[in-house]
Short mmCIF file of C-alpha atoms in Angstrom, two decimals:
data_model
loop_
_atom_site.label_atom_id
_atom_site.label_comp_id
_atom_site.label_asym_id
_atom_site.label_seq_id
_atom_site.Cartn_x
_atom_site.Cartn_y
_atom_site.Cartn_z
CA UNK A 1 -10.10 17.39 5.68
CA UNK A 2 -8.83 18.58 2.43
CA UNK A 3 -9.35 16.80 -1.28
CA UNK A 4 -7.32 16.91 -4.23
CA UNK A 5 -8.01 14.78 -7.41
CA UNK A 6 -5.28 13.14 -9.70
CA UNK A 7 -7.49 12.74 -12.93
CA UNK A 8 -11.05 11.07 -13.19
CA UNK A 9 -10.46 8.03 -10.43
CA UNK A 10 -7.73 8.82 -7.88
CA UNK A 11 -8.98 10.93 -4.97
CA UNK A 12 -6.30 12.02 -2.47
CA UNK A 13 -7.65 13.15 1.05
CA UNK A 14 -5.78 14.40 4.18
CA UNK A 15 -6.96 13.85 7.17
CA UNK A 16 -7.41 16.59 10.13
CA UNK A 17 -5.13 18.14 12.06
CA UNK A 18 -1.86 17.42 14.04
CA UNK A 19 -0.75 14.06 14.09
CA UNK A 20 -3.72 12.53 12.30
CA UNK A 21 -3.10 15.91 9.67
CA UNK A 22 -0.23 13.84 8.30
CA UNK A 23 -2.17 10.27 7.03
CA UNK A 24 -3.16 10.69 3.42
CA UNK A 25 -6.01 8.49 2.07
CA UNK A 26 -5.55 7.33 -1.47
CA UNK A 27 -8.47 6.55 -2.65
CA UNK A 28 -9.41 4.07 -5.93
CA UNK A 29 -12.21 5.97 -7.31
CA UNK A 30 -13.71 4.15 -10.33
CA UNK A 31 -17.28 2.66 -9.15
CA UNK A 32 -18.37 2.28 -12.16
CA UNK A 33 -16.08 -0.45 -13.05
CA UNK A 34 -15.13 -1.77 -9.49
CA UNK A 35 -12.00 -0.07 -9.68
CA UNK A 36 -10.47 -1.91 -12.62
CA UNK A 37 -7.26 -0.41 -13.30
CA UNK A 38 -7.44 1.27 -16.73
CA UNK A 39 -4.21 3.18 -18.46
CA UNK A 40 -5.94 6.40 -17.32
CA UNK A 41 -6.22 5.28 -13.77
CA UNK A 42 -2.99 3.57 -13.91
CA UNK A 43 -1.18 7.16 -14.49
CA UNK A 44 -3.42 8.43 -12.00
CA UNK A 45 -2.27 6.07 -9.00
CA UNK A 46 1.41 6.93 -10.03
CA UNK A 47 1.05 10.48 -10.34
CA UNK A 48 -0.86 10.37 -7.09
CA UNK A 49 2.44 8.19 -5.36
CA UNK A 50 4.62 10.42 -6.61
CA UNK A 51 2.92 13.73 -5.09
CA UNK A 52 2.87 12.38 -1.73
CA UNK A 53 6.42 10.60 -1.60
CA UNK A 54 7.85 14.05 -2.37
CA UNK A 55 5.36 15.67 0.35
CA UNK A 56 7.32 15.71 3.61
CA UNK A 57 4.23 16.85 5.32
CA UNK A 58 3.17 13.13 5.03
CA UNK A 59 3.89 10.13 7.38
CA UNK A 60 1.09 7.31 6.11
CA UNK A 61 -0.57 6.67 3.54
CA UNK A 62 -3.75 4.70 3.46
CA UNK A 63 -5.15 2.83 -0.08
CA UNK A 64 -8.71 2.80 0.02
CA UNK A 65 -11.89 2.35 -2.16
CA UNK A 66 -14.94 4.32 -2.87
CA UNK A 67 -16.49 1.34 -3.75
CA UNK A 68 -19.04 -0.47 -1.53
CA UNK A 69 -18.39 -4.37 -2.68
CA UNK A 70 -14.69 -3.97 -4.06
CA UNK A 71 -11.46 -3.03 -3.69
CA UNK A 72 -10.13 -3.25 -7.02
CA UNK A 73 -10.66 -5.72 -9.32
CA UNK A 74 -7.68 -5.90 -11.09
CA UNK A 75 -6.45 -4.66 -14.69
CA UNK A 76 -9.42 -2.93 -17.07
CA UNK A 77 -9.85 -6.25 -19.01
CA UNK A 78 -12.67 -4.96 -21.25
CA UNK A 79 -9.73 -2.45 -22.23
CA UNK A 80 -6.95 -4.73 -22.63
CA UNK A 81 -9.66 -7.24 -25.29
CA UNK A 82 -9.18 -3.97 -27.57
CA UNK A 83 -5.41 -3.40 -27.43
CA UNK A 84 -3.05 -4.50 -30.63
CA UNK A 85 0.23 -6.17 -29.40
CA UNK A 86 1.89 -2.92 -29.98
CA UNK A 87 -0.54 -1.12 -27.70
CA UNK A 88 -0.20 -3.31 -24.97
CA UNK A 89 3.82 -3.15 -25.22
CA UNK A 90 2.92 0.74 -24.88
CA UNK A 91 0.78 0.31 -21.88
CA UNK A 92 2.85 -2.08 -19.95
CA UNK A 93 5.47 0.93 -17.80
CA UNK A 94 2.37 3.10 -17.83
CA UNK A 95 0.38 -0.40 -15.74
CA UNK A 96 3.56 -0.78 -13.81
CA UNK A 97 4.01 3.03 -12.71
CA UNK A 98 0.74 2.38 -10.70
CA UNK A 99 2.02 -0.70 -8.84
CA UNK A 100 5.63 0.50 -8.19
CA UNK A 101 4.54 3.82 -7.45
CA UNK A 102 2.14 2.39 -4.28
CA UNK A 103 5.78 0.61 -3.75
CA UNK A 104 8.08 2.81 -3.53
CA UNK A 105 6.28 5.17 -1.59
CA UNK A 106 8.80 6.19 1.29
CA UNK A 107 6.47 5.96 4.50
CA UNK A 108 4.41 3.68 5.75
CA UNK A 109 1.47 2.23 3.80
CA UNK A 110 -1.79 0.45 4.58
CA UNK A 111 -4.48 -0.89 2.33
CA UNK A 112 -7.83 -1.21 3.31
CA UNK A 113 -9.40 -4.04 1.81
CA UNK A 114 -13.23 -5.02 1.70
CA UNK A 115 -14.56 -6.90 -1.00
CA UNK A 116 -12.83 -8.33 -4.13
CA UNK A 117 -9.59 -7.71 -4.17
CA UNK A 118 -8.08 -9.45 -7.41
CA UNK A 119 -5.60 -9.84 -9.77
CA UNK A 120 -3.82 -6.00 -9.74
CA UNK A 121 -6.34 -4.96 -6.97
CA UNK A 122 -4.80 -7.72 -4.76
CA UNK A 123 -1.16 -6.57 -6.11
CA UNK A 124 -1.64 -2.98 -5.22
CA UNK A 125 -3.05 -4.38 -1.30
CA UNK A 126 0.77 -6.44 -1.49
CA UNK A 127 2.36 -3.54 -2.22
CA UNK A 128 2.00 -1.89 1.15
CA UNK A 129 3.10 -2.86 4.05
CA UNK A 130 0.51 -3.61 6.20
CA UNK A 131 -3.20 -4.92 5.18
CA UNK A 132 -6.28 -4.64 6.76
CA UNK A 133 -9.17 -6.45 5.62
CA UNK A 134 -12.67 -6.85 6.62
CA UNK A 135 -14.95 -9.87 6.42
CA UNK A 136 -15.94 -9.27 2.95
CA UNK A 137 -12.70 -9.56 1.67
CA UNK A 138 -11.88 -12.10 -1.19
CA UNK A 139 -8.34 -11.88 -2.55
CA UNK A 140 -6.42 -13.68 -4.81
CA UNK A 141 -4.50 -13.88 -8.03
CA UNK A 142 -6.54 -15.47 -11.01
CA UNK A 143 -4.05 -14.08 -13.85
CA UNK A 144 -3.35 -17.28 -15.35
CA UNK A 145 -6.91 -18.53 -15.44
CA UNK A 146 -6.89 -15.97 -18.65
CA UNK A 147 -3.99 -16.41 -20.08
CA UNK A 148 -1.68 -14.12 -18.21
CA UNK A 149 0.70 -14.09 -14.99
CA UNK A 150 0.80 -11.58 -11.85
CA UNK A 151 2.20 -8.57 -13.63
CA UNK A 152 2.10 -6.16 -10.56
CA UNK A 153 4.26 -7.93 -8.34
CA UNK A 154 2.32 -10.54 -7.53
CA UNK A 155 4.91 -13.00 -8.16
CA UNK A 156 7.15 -11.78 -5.72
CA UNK A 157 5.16 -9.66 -3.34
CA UNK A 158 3.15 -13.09 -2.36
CA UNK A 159 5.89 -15.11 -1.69
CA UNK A 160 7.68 -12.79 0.47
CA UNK A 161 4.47 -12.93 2.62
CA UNK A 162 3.43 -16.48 2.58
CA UNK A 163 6.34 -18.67 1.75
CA UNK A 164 7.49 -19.96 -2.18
CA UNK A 165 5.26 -23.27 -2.26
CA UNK A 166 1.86 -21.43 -0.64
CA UNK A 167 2.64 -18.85 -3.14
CA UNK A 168 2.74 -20.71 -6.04
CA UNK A 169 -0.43 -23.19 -4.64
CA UNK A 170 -2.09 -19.75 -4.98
CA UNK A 171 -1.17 -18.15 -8.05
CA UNK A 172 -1.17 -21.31 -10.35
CA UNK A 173 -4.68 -22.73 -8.85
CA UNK A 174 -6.17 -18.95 -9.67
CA UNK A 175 -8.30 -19.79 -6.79
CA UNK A 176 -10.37 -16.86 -4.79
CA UNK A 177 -9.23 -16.38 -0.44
CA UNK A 178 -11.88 -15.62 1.49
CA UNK A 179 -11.37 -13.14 4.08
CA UNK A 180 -10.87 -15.97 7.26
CA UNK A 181 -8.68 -17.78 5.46
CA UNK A 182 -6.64 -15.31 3.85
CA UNK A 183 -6.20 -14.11 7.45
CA UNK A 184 -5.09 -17.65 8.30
CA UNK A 185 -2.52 -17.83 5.28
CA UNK A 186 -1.24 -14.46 5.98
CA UNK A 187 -2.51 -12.70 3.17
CA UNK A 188 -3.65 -10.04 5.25
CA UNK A 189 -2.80 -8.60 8.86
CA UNK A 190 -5.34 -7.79 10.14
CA UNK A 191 -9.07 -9.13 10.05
CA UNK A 192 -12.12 -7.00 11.45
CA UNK A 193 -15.66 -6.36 11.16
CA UNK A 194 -17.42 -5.59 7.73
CA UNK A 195 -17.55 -2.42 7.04
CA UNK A 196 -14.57 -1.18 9.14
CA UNK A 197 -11.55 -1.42 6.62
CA UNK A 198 -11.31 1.91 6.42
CA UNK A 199 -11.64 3.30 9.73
CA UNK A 200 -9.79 0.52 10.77
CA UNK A 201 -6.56 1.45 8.93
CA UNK A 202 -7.00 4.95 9.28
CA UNK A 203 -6.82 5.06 13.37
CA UNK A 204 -3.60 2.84 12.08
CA UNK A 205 -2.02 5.52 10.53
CA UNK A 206 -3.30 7.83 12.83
CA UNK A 207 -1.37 5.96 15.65
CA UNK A 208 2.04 5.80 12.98
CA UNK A 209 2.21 8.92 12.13
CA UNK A 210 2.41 10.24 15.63
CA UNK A 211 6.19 8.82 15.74
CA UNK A 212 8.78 10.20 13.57
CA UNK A 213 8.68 11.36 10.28
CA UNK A 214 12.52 10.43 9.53
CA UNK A 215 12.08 7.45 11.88
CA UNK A 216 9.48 5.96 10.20
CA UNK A 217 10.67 6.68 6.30
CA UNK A 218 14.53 5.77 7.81
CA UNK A 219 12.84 2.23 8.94
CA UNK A 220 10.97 1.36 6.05
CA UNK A 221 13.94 1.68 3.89
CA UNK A 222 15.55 -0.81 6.09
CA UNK A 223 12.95 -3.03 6.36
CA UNK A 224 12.21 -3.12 2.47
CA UNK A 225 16.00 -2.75 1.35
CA UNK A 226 17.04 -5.07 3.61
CA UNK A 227 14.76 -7.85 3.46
CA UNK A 228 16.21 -11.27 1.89
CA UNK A 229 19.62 -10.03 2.50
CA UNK A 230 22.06 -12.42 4.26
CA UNK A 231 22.17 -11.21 7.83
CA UNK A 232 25.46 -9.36 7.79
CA UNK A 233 24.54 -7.21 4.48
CA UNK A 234 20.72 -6.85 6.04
CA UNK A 235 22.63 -5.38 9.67
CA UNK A 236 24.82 -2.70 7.25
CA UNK A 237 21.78 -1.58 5.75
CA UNK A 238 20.25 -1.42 8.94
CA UNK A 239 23.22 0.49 10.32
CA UNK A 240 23.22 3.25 7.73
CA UNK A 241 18.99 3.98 8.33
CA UNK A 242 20.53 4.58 12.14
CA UNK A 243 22.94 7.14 10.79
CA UNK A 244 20.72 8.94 8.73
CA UNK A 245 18.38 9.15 12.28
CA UNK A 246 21.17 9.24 15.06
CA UNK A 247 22.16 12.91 14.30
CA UNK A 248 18.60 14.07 13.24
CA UNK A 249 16.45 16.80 15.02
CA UNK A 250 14.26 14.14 15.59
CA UNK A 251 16.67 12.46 17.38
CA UNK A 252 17.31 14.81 19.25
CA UNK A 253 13.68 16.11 20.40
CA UNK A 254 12.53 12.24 20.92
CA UNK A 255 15.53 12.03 23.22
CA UNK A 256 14.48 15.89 24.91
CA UNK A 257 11.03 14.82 24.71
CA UNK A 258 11.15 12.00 27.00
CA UNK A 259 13.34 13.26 29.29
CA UNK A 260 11.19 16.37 29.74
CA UNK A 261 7.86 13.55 29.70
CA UNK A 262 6.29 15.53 27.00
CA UNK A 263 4.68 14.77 23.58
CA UNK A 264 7.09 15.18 21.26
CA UNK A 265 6.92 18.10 18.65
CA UNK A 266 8.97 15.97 15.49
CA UNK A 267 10.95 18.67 13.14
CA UNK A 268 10.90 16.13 10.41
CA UNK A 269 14.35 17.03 9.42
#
């Protein structure tokens, strides 16, 4: 396993070799404040996105935390209390380059969720696609129990997962999920024992990122692009991901590959 670190409290890791050597962990590395997403971190998570979108070597990527009792706990309020109106105008597309950068990211993404995960920490979790959460977890979005709204997404990650009127029960109650629930709701995926986020969601990845590279980024930009489309306009986006796959070399060893009732050997290209 290799490190790399993207500032003070963004710790990248990749994980072994082969197919497993593709899933990079992302991991939220500010204990000291639960994770709270200061401007320095913000830039951090972005810059951290950005590396491993461009990094073809990658299939997954996993959102973690170093933390033992959090995920994140949302935007570096202490922070924010000493901001002048014209600082926080300033701040804002450095805040959103974290949450759009987890976004955007071209492959597959899981968050591993144990403890609080609130506000932005929750919005970060909704911005991958798949969310695994122990029995710890509490999620939510509180924004507007201080004033503020879901600036991360929030406001229309949430209701893409759970419906428009669940959503806005949610966000305009401010009220805290617990980690049955939330599975209940749909606010995460998947639900397991405490302490096994992590491992959880990287055997996950480890089983993605044994299928192809340009299947998997190809499908994820079909599933995200097309996704409240109406049905013909979602099919033509789904028809061009198939071109850019049909005449791929992945295509092409898949096909070979189970012919020949081998493990395929994916050229990424």
């Amino acid at each position: 396993m290799s490190e790399e670190r993207f500032g003070e409290f963004v710790l990248v890791r990749r994980h072994g070799d082969g197919a497993v050597g593709h899933v990079a962990e992302l991991a939220l590395d500010r204990p000291k404040a639960m994770n709270a997403v200061s401007t320095e971190m913000a830039r951090s998570v972005a810059a951290a996105c950005a590396a491993l979108g461009g990094d073809k070597d990658v299939r997954v990527v996993v959102l973690t935390s170093t933390h033992e009792r959090a995920f994140c706990v949302g935007a570096d309020l202490k922070e924010r209390n000493s901001f002048s109106d014209a600082e926080l105008v300033r701040q804002r597309p450095v805040a959103r380059g974290a949450y759009t950068g987890v976004l955007e990211l071209p492959v597959p993404a899981i968050a591993a969720v144990h403890g609080f995960a609130l506000g932005g920490g929750f919005e970060l979790a909704l911005s991958c696609d798949v969310i695994v959460a122990d029995r710890t977890a509490v999620v939510g979005l509180p924004e507007v129990s201080v004033g503020v709204i879901p600036g991360g997404g929030g406001t229309q990650l949430l209701p893409r997962r759970v419906g428009a009127a669940r959503a806005a029960e949610l966000i305009f109650s401010a009220r805290r999920v617990e980690a049955e629930e939330a599975r209940e709701l749909g606010l995460v995926d998947q639900l397991v024992e405490a302490g096994r986020d992590r491992e959880e969601a990287l055997a996950l990845a480890s089983r993605i990122a044994a299928n192809s590279p340009v299947g998997l980024r190809a499908a994820k930009r079909a599933l995200r692009v097309g996704y409240g489309l109406d049905l013909r306009a979602g099919l033509e986006v789904e028809d061009s991901a198939w071109r850019a796959v049909a005449f791929s070399g992945d295509r092409a060893e898949g096909v070979a590959a189970f012919n020949e009732k081998r493990r395929a050997e994916w050229p990424g290209e």
